[in-house]
Amino acid sequence: MTTNILDMETLALDEEERALVIIDQTKLPNRAEYLHLKTQGEIWMAIRELQVRGAPAIGDAAAIGIYLAALEIDTDDYAEFAHRFHTAADYLNSSRPTAVNLSWALNRMETVVKNAEGKSIPEIRALLRDEALRIKQEDIDICKKIGEHALTLVKPGMGLLTHCNAGQLATAKYGTATAVMYLGHQKGYNFKIYTDETRPLLQGARLTAYELSAAGMDVTLICDNMASTVMKNGWIDAVFVGCDRVAANGDVANKIGTSGVAILAKHYGIPFYVCAPTSTIDMNTPTGADIHIEQRPTAEVTDIWYKERMTADGVKVYNPAFDVTDHELITAIVTEEGVLTDFAHGLTHKQ
Ligand SMILES: CSC[C@@H](O)[C@@H](O)C(=O)COP(=O)(O)O
């Protein structure tokens, strides 16, 4: 790993050290520091504390993390190995509730173990390693495809708005919502990109503005409450966001504030695109109302960016990390399979 954000890997497996290596996203943009996570407790905490974050990156990290757990299960007995592996997967799965990519990746790893009965434990570990690295490589390939499909929706010189960070830092490469920006930039499209700062954790300010400007794009940071103004000014031709879970009816959970941006886009007649791998589609969740929305600590709103607490003692705080955008507000969902526009009667995707 190097210290240039664009050459850096969001996360990697260090085989020799038996570690999950991540760039600590809580330190960006001021410091590019790597963490070498070896224990399940460290990996759980890194996901929980958003040191590694963004739905696909959480899935990639969990896959590598659970492979590392498999290396520590010291038994030759398949049944005991499978039981302890399942317990470890359950533990990692409890780190964050909303992004379905976490359980999706862990399920893929568990399927490897289930299908490997009769093989030796070293053989199973090798299969798990291959699957974890495959999940990460697929993430890169899928994001690129999402970008290629999304490019059919834009023209050079357009103004694009994004919310939160669905960028390279939220995936293994390219990002989901930002893939169109990276691929367009390579073609000289000269987009004018606006990124919401994304209160309370500032993923837009700290991460999206950082990675897109490092890539040489024209990016302007705005406060969340300025989205209406830039739309009214006529500066936004399309909105691209990522997402954490797509329900079967096409409702989408993404970073808190996304639904407000979608409502504004509808008001101003601006297309609102959600970009996600098909692994983010959860056909077991019927509607957005069934999605578990993570509640985060109140200090994220009242304290973390300030020298002193920024509200009176005793004031109540509500801090949901995500909201649900109703499918009626979404122009299209862009996956690696193409541009989905016809989901008024629900999705038909099979996972
Ligand atoms: C390609 S990442 C898509 C989403 O995971 C992203 O938009 C988002 O909401 C991230 O939330 P975070 O709480 O930072 O993990």
GROMACS .gro file of C-alpha atoms and ligand atoms in nm:
model
  366
    1MET     CA    1   0.000   0.000   0.000
    2THR     CA    2   0.122   0.354  -0.081
    3THR     CA    3   0.020   0.687   0.064
    4ASN     CA    4  -0.149   0.818  -0.253
    5ILE     CA    5  -0.525   0.783  -0.200
    6LEU     CA    6  -0.583   0.683  -0.562
    7ASP     CA    7  -0.326   0.405  -0.556
    8MET     CA    8  -0.422   0.294  -0.209
    9GLU     CA    9  -0.634  -0.009  -0.149
   10THR     CA   10  -0.930   0.050   0.080
   11LEU     CA   11  -0.864  -0.288   0.234
   12ALA     CA   12  -0.644  -0.592   0.180
   13LEU     CA   13  -0.548  -0.927   0.323
   14ASP     CA   14  -0.196  -0.949   0.462
   15GLU     CA   15  -0.132  -1.324   0.451
   16GLU     CA   16   0.201  -1.316   0.632
   17GLU     CA   17   0.075  -1.108   0.920
   18ARG     CA   18  -0.263  -1.280   0.919
   19ALA     CA   19  -0.426  -0.938   0.923
   20LEU     CA   20  -0.700  -0.740   0.756
   21VAL     CA   21  -0.534  -0.417   0.650
   22ILE     CA   22  -0.762  -0.114   0.616
   23ILE     CA   23  -0.713   0.253   0.565
   24ASP     CA   24  -0.856   0.414   0.878
   25GLN     CA   25  -1.138   0.624   0.732
   26THR     CA   26  -1.198   0.805   1.060
   27LYS     CA   27  -0.857   0.975   1.018
   28LEU     CA   28  -0.911   1.095   0.659
   29PRO     CA   29  -0.853   1.336   0.498
   30ASN     CA   30  -0.583   1.461   0.733
   31ARG     CA   31  -0.396   1.136   0.786
   32ALA     CA   32  -0.374   0.826   0.568
   33GLU     CA   33  -0.307   0.561   0.829
   34TYR     CA   34  -0.335   0.186   0.796
   35LEU     CA   35  -0.464  -0.046   1.059
   36HIS     CA   36  -0.358  -0.409   1.075
   37LEU     CA   37  -0.649  -0.589   1.235
   38LYS     CA   38  -0.580  -0.938   1.362
   39THR     CA   39  -0.848  -1.029   1.613
   40GLN     CA   40  -1.221  -1.067   1.556
   41GLY     CA   41  -1.277  -0.802   1.824
   42GLU     CA   42  -1.060  -0.553   1.635
   43ILE     CA   43  -1.240  -0.624   1.306
   44TRP     CA   44  -1.585  -0.598   1.468
   45MET     CA   45  -1.490  -0.266   1.625
   46ALA     CA   46  -1.339  -0.127   1.301
   47ILE     CA   47  -1.670  -0.193   1.122
   48ARG     CA   48  -1.877  -0.060   1.413
   49GLU     CA   49  -1.667   0.258   1.441
   50LEU     CA   50  -1.665   0.318   1.062
   51GLN     CA   51  -1.289   0.282   1.027
   52VAL     CA   52  -1.394   0.067   0.734
   53ARG     CA   53  -1.735   0.164   0.600
   54GLY     CA   54  -1.964   0.174   0.299
   55ALA     CA   55  -2.178  -0.128   0.218
   56PRO     CA   56  -1.951  -0.317  -0.029
   57ALA     CA   57  -1.633  -0.245   0.172
   58ILE     CA   58  -1.802  -0.375   0.487
   59GLY     CA   59  -1.882  -0.698   0.300
   60ASP     CA   60  -1.525  -0.728   0.169
   61ALA     CA   61  -1.383  -0.665   0.517
   62ALA     CA   62  -1.614  -0.920   0.675
   63ALA     CA   63  -1.518  -1.186   0.419
   64ILE     CA   64  -1.147  -1.137   0.487
   65GLY     CA   65  -1.221  -1.109   0.858
   66ILE     CA   66  -1.404  -1.438   0.878
   67TYR     CA   67  -1.128  -1.608   0.678
   68LEU     CA   68  -0.887  -1.490   0.947
   69ALA     CA   69  -1.121  -1.637   1.209
   70ALA     CA   70  -1.104  -1.972   1.026
   71LEU     CA   71  -0.724  -1.970   1.060
   72GLU     CA   72  -0.762  -1.953   1.438
   73ILE     CA   73  -1.009  -2.241   1.474
   74ASP     CA   74  -0.775  -2.515   1.596
   75THR     CA   75  -0.958  -2.839   1.535
   76ASP     CA   76  -0.947  -3.119   1.279
   77ASP     CA   77  -1.314  -3.199   1.332
   78TYR     CA   78  -1.543  -3.065   1.056
   79ALA     CA   79  -1.856  -3.035   1.276
   80GLU     CA   80  -1.672  -2.841   1.543
   81PHE     CA   81  -1.503  -2.623   1.282
   82ALA     CA   82  -1.836  -2.545   1.114
   83HIS     CA   83  -1.999  -2.464   1.448
   84ARG     CA   84  -1.722  -2.229   1.558
   85PHE     CA   85  -1.710  -2.069   1.214
   86HIS     CA   86  -2.084  -2.002   1.233
   87THR     CA   87  -2.046  -1.843   1.578
   88ALA     CA   88  -1.768  -1.618   1.446
   89ALA     CA   89  -1.982  -1.519   1.145
   90ASP     CA   90  -2.274  -1.431   1.374
   91TYR     CA   91  -2.044  -1.213   1.580
   92LEU     CA   92  -1.913  -1.014   1.281
   93ASN     CA   93  -2.266  -0.985   1.145
   94SER     CA   94  -2.371  -0.805   1.463
   95SER     CA   95  -2.130  -0.515   1.402
   96ARG     CA   96  -2.373  -0.306   1.190
   97PRO     CA   97  -2.735  -0.379   1.095
   98THR     CA   98  -2.835  -0.184   0.785
   99ALA     CA   99  -2.598  -0.272   0.499
  100VAL     CA  100  -2.707  -0.612   0.370
  101ASN     CA  101  -2.365  -0.665   0.209
  102LEU     CA  102  -2.233  -0.765   0.552
  103SER     CA  103  -2.462  -1.067   0.595
  104TRP     CA  104  -2.448  -1.137   0.220
  105ALA     CA  105  -2.067  -1.175   0.227
  106LEU     CA  106  -2.073  -1.379   0.547
  107ASN     CA  107  -2.341  -1.607   0.399
  108ARG     CA  108  -2.121  -1.666   0.096
  109MET     CA  109  -1.835  -1.764   0.324
  110GLU     CA  110  -2.062  -1.991   0.529
  111THR     CA  111  -2.181  -2.160   0.210
  112VAL     CA  112  -1.819  -2.252   0.133
  113VAL     CA  113  -1.794  -2.431   0.467
  114LYS     CA  114  -2.133  -2.602   0.425
  115ASN     CA  115  -2.032  -2.736   0.083
  116ALA     CA  116  -1.692  -2.855   0.203
  117GLU     CA  117  -1.794  -3.141   0.432
  118GLY     CA  118  -1.549  -3.425   0.378
  119LYS     CA  119  -1.257  -3.196   0.301
  120SER     CA  120  -0.969  -3.140   0.543
  121ILE     CA  121  -0.964  -2.822   0.752
  122PRO     CA  122  -0.655  -2.686   0.564
  123GLU     CA  123  -0.843  -2.745   0.236
  124ILE     CA  124  -1.147  -2.561   0.370
  125ARG     CA  125  -0.930  -2.270   0.484
  126ALA     CA  126  -0.781  -2.247   0.132
  127LEU     CA  127  -1.132  -2.240  -0.018
  128LEU     CA  128  -1.232  -1.966   0.225
  129ARG     CA  129  -0.929  -1.759   0.132
  130ASP     CA  130  -1.016  -1.789  -0.238
  131GLU     CA  131  -1.377  -1.691  -0.174
  132ALA     CA  132  -1.282  -1.385   0.034
  133LEU     CA  133  -1.045  -1.262  -0.238
  134ARG     CA  134  -1.307  -1.339  -0.504
  135ILE     CA  135  -1.566  -1.128  -0.320
  136LYS     CA  136  -1.323  -0.837  -0.318
  137GLN     CA  137  -1.227  -0.876  -0.686
  138GLU     CA  138  -1.593  -0.907  -0.786
  139ASP     CA  139  -1.661  -0.581  -0.601
  140ILE     CA  140  -1.405  -0.407  -0.826
  141ASP     CA  141  -1.544  -0.560  -1.146
  142ILE     CA  142  -1.905  -0.490  -1.046
  143CYS     CA  143  -1.839  -0.125  -0.959
  144LYS     CA  144  -1.673  -0.078  -1.298
  145LYS     CA  145  -1.978  -0.225  -1.471
  146ILE     CA  146  -2.209  -0.001  -1.266
  147GLY     CA  147  -2.004   0.295  -1.388
  148GLU     CA  148  -2.028   0.184  -1.749
  149HIS     CA  149  -2.407   0.152  -1.727
  150ALA     CA  150  -2.436   0.486  -1.547
  151LEU     CA  151  -2.230   0.655  -1.819
  152THR     CA  152  -2.523   0.594  -2.057
  153LEU     CA  153  -2.730   0.829  -1.838
  154VAL     CA  154  -2.502   1.134  -1.852
  155LYS     CA  155  -2.335   1.374  -2.091
  156PRO     CA  156  -2.002   1.558  -2.074
  157GLY     CA  157  -2.006   1.877  -1.871
  158MET     CA  158  -2.305   1.781  -1.655
  159GLY     CA  159  -2.345   1.887  -1.294
  160LEU     CA  160  -2.374   1.585  -1.065
  161LEU     CA  161  -2.468   1.579  -0.699
  162THR     CA  162  -2.383   1.299  -0.457
  163HIS     CA  163  -2.449   1.237  -0.089
  164CYS     CA  164  -2.230   1.058   0.168
  165ASN     CA  165  -1.942   0.853   0.029
  166ALA     CA  166  -2.029   0.577  -0.213
  167GLY     CA  167  -1.680   0.611  -0.351
  168GLN     CA  168  -1.362   0.415  -0.386
  169LEU     CA  169  -1.327   0.427  -0.008
  170ALA     CA  170  -1.665   0.254   0.031
  171THR     CA  171  -1.569  -0.029  -0.207
  172ALA     CA  172  -1.256  -0.204  -0.326
  173LYS     CA  173  -1.231   0.038  -0.623
  174TYR     CA  174  -1.429   0.293  -0.829
  175GLY     CA  175  -1.719   0.319  -0.582
  176THR     CA  176  -2.079   0.272  -0.684
  177ALA     CA  177  -2.220   0.625  -0.719
  178THR     CA  178  -1.874   0.757  -0.806
  179ALA     CA  179  -1.791   0.495  -1.070
  180VAL     CA  180  -1.964   0.709  -1.334
  181MET     CA  181  -1.749   1.001  -1.219
  182TYR     CA  182  -1.421   0.808  -1.234
  183LEU     CA  183  -1.498   0.653  -1.574
  184GLY     CA  184  -1.633   0.984  -1.711
  185HIS     CA  185  -1.323   1.162  -1.585
  186GLN     CA  186  -1.103   0.914  -1.774
  187LYS     CA  187  -1.296   1.009  -2.089
  188GLY     CA  188  -1.254   1.383  -2.027
  189TYR     CA  189  -1.620   1.446  -1.941
  190ASN     CA  190  -1.544   1.744  -1.713
  191PHE     CA  191  -1.833   1.689  -1.477
  192LYS     CA  192  -1.905   1.956  -1.218
  193ILE     CA  193  -1.951   1.748  -0.907
  194TYR     CA  194  -2.121   1.866  -0.589
  195THR     CA  195  -2.094   1.664  -0.272
  196ASP     CA  196  -2.311   1.712   0.036
  197GLU     CA  197  -2.099   1.725   0.349
  198THR     CA  198  -2.331   1.462   0.504
  199ARG     CA  199  -2.392   1.539   0.868
  200PRO     CA  200  -2.325   1.410   1.123
  201LEU     CA  201  -2.019   1.205   1.024
  202LEU     CA  202  -1.918   1.415   0.722
  203GLN     CA  203  -1.847   1.129   0.482
  204GLY     CA  204  -1.907   1.371   0.193
  205ALA     CA  205  -1.668   1.635   0.321
  206ARG     CA  206  -1.401   1.407   0.459
  207LEU     CA  207  -1.407   1.125   0.204
  208THR     CA  208  -1.591   1.203  -0.122
  209ALA     CA  209  -1.447   1.552  -0.166
  210TYR     CA  210  -1.105   1.410  -0.078
  211GLU     CA  211  -1.100   1.118  -0.319
  212LEU     CA  212  -1.262   1.300  -0.614
  213SER     CA  213  -1.036   1.603  -0.583
  214ALA     CA  214  -0.733   1.374  -0.550
  215ALA     CA  215  -0.844   1.220  -0.881
  216GLY     CA  216  -0.835   1.567  -1.038
  217MET     CA  217  -1.212   1.617  -1.068
  218ASP     CA  218  -1.394   1.947  -1.033
  219VAL     CA  219  -1.566   1.893  -0.698
  220THR     CA  220  -1.748   2.146  -0.482
  221LEU     CA  221  -1.841   2.076  -0.121
  222ILE     CA  222  -2.177   2.201   0.003
  223CYS     CA  223  -2.353   2.177   0.338
  224ASP     CA  224  -2.650   1.940   0.332
  225ASN     CA  225  -2.894   2.230   0.355
  226MET     CA  226  -2.759   2.382   0.032
  227ALA     CA  227  -2.873   2.104  -0.199
  228SER     CA  228  -3.198   2.285  -0.280
  229THR     CA  229  -3.009   2.602  -0.372
  230VAL     CA  230  -2.766   2.434  -0.612
  231MET     CA  231  -3.058   2.252  -0.774
  232LYS     CA  232  -3.262   2.571  -0.804
  233ASN     CA  233  -2.958   2.744  -0.954
  234GLY     CA  234  -2.972   2.488  -1.236
  235TRP     CA  235  -2.631   2.345  -1.149
  236ILE     CA  236  -2.741   1.983  -1.102
  237ASP     CA  237  -2.836   1.762  -1.397
  238ALA     CA  238  -2.844   1.431  -1.209
  239VAL     CA  239  -2.805   1.290  -0.859
  240PHE     CA  240  -2.606   0.970  -0.800
  241VAL     CA  241  -2.607   0.798  -0.461
  242GLY     CA  242  -2.511   0.457  -0.330
  243CYS     CA  243  -2.718   0.243  -0.097
  244ASP     CA  244  -2.704  -0.005   0.188
  245ARG     CA  245  -3.010  -0.217   0.116
  246VAL     CA  246  -3.271  -0.228  -0.158
  247ALA     CA  247  -3.602  -0.376  -0.044
  248ALA     CA  248  -3.806  -0.601  -0.274
  249ASN     CA  249  -4.042  -0.314  -0.363
  250GLY     CA  250  -3.752  -0.092  -0.475
  251ASP     CA  251  -3.734   0.125  -0.161
  252VAL     CA  252  -3.375   0.204  -0.074
  253ALA     CA  253  -3.192   0.262   0.254
  254ASN     CA  254  -2.894   0.492   0.230
  255LYS     CA  255  -2.713   0.748   0.443
  256ILE     CA  256  -2.937   0.977   0.644
  257GLY     CA  257  -3.038   1.274   0.428
  258THR     CA  258  -3.066   1.077   0.105
  259SER     CA  259  -3.446   1.079   0.103
  260GLY     CA  260  -3.448   1.457   0.141
  261VAL     CA  261  -3.220   1.490  -0.161
  262ALA     CA  262  -3.453   1.259  -0.358
  263ILE     CA  263  -3.756   1.472  -0.267
  264LEU     CA  264  -3.570   1.786  -0.377
  265ALA     CA  265  -3.464   1.620  -0.703
  266LYS     CA  266  -3.826   1.527  -0.775
  267HIS     CA  267  -3.935   1.884  -0.703
  268TYR     CA  268  -3.680   2.027  -0.946
  269GLY     CA  269  -3.729   1.755  -1.210
  270ILE     CA  270  -3.377   1.617  -1.173
  271PRO     CA  271  -3.317   1.242  -1.224
  272PHE     CA  272  -3.226   1.058  -0.905
  273TYR     CA  273  -3.012   0.747  -0.959
  274VAL     CA  274  -2.924   0.483  -0.701
  275CYS     CA  275  -2.614   0.277  -0.778
  276ALA     CA  276  -2.564  -0.060  -0.613
  277PRO     CA  277  -2.436  -0.411  -0.677
  278THR     CA  278  -2.714  -0.670  -0.700
  279SER     CA  279  -2.578  -0.808  -0.370
  280THR     CA  280  -2.738  -0.501  -0.208
  281ILE     CA  281  -3.084  -0.609  -0.327
  282ASP     CA  282  -3.254  -0.792  -0.043
  283MET     CA  283  -3.559  -0.977  -0.170
  284ASN     CA  284  -3.625  -1.099   0.186
  285THR     CA  285  -3.707  -0.747   0.298
  286PRO     CA  286  -4.045  -0.657   0.146
  287THR     CA  287  -4.040  -0.276   0.183
  288GLY     CA  288  -3.828   0.006   0.318
  289ALA     CA  289  -4.035   0.003   0.637
  290ASP     CA  290  -3.891  -0.342   0.711
  291ILE     CA  291  -3.528  -0.227   0.693
  292HIS     CA  292  -3.350  -0.208   1.028
  293ILE     CA  293  -3.214   0.144   1.057
  294GLU     CA  294  -2.903   0.175   1.271
  295GLN     CA  295  -2.918   0.427   1.555
  296ARG     CA  296  -2.581   0.581   1.634
  297PRO     CA  297  -2.441   0.742   1.951
  298THR     CA  298  -2.572   1.090   2.029
  299ALA     CA  299  -2.219   1.228   2.066
  300GLU     CA  300  -2.181   1.205   1.687
  301VAL     CA  301  -2.431   1.492   1.668
  302THR     CA  302  -2.341   1.690   1.978
  303ASP     CA  303  -1.970   1.651   2.034
  304ILE     CA  304  -1.730   1.492   1.793
  305TRP     CA  305  -1.647   1.787   1.568
  306TYR     CA  306  -1.652   2.048   1.843
  307LYS     CA  307  -1.418   2.154   2.121
  308GLU     CA  308  -1.715   2.172   2.354
  309ARG     CA  309  -2.056   2.005   2.349
  310MET     CA  310  -2.265   2.196   2.092
  311THR     CA  311  -2.602   2.181   2.264
  312ALA     CA  312  -2.730   2.229   2.615
  313ASP     CA  313  -2.695   1.943   2.859
  314GLY     CA  314  -3.006   1.731   2.872
  315VAL     CA  315  -3.121   1.807   2.515
  316LYS     CA  316  -3.252   1.490   2.354
  317VAL     CA  317  -3.081   1.374   2.033
  318TYR     CA  318  -3.210   1.146   1.757
  319ASN     CA  319  -2.934   1.003   1.536
  320PRO     CA  320  -3.048   0.750   1.275
  321ALA     CA  321  -2.758   0.661   1.046
  322PHE     CA  322  -2.977   0.590   0.742
  323ASP     CA  323  -3.312   0.679   0.592
  324VAL     CA  324  -3.537   0.516   0.337
  325THR     CA  325  -3.604   0.668  -0.005
  326ASP     CA  326  -3.938   0.553  -0.141
  327HIS     CA  327  -3.915   0.384  -0.479
  328GLU     CA  328  -4.148   0.645  -0.635
  329LEU     CA  329  -3.869   0.901  -0.594
  330ILE     CA  330  -3.605   0.691  -0.771
  331THR     CA  331  -3.556   0.736  -1.145
  332ALA     CA  332  -3.344   0.422  -1.182
  333ILE     CA  333  -3.139   0.173  -0.987
  334VAL     CA  334  -2.809   0.106  -1.162
  335THR     CA  335  -2.654  -0.235  -1.096
  336GLU     CA  336  -2.382  -0.435  -1.269
  337GLU     CA  337  -2.663  -0.590  -1.474
  338GLY     CA  338  -2.791  -0.263  -1.616
  339VAL     CA  339  -3.024   0.031  -1.555
  340LEU     CA  340  -3.345  -0.078  -1.379
  341THR     CA  341  -3.631   0.164  -1.432
  342ASP     CA  342  -3.933  -0.057  -1.416
  343PHE     CA  343  -3.976  -0.141  -1.049
  344ALA     CA  344  -4.310   0.021  -0.971
  345HIS     CA  345  -4.442  -0.330  -0.904
  346GLY     CA  346  -4.132  -0.444  -0.716
  347LEU     CA  347  -3.804  -0.604  -0.813
  348THR     CA  348  -3.769  -0.954  -0.946
  349HIS     CA  349  -3.402  -1.006  -0.878
  350LYS     CA  350  -3.297  -1.344  -0.741
  351GLN     CA  351  -2.996  -1.355  -0.511
  352LIG     C1  352  -2.100   0.222  -0.199
  352LIG     S1  353  -2.137   0.265  -0.038
  352LIG     C2  354  -2.313   0.283  -0.027
  352LIG     C3  355  -2.357   0.318   0.110
  352LIG     O1  356  -2.304   0.227   0.201
  352LIG     C4  357  -2.317   0.461   0.147
  352LIG     O2  358  -2.386   0.551   0.066
  352LIG     C5  359  -2.350   0.485   0.292
  352LIG     O3  360  -2.462   0.516   0.328
  352LIG     C6  361  -2.241   0.460   0.388
  352LIG     O4  362  -2.278   0.478   0.522
  352LIG     P1  363  -2.167   0.458   0.635
  352LIG     O5  364  -2.243   0.480   0.761
  352LIG     O6  365  -2.062   0.560   0.611
  352LIG     O7  366  -2.117   0.316   0.623
   0.00000   0.00000   0.00000
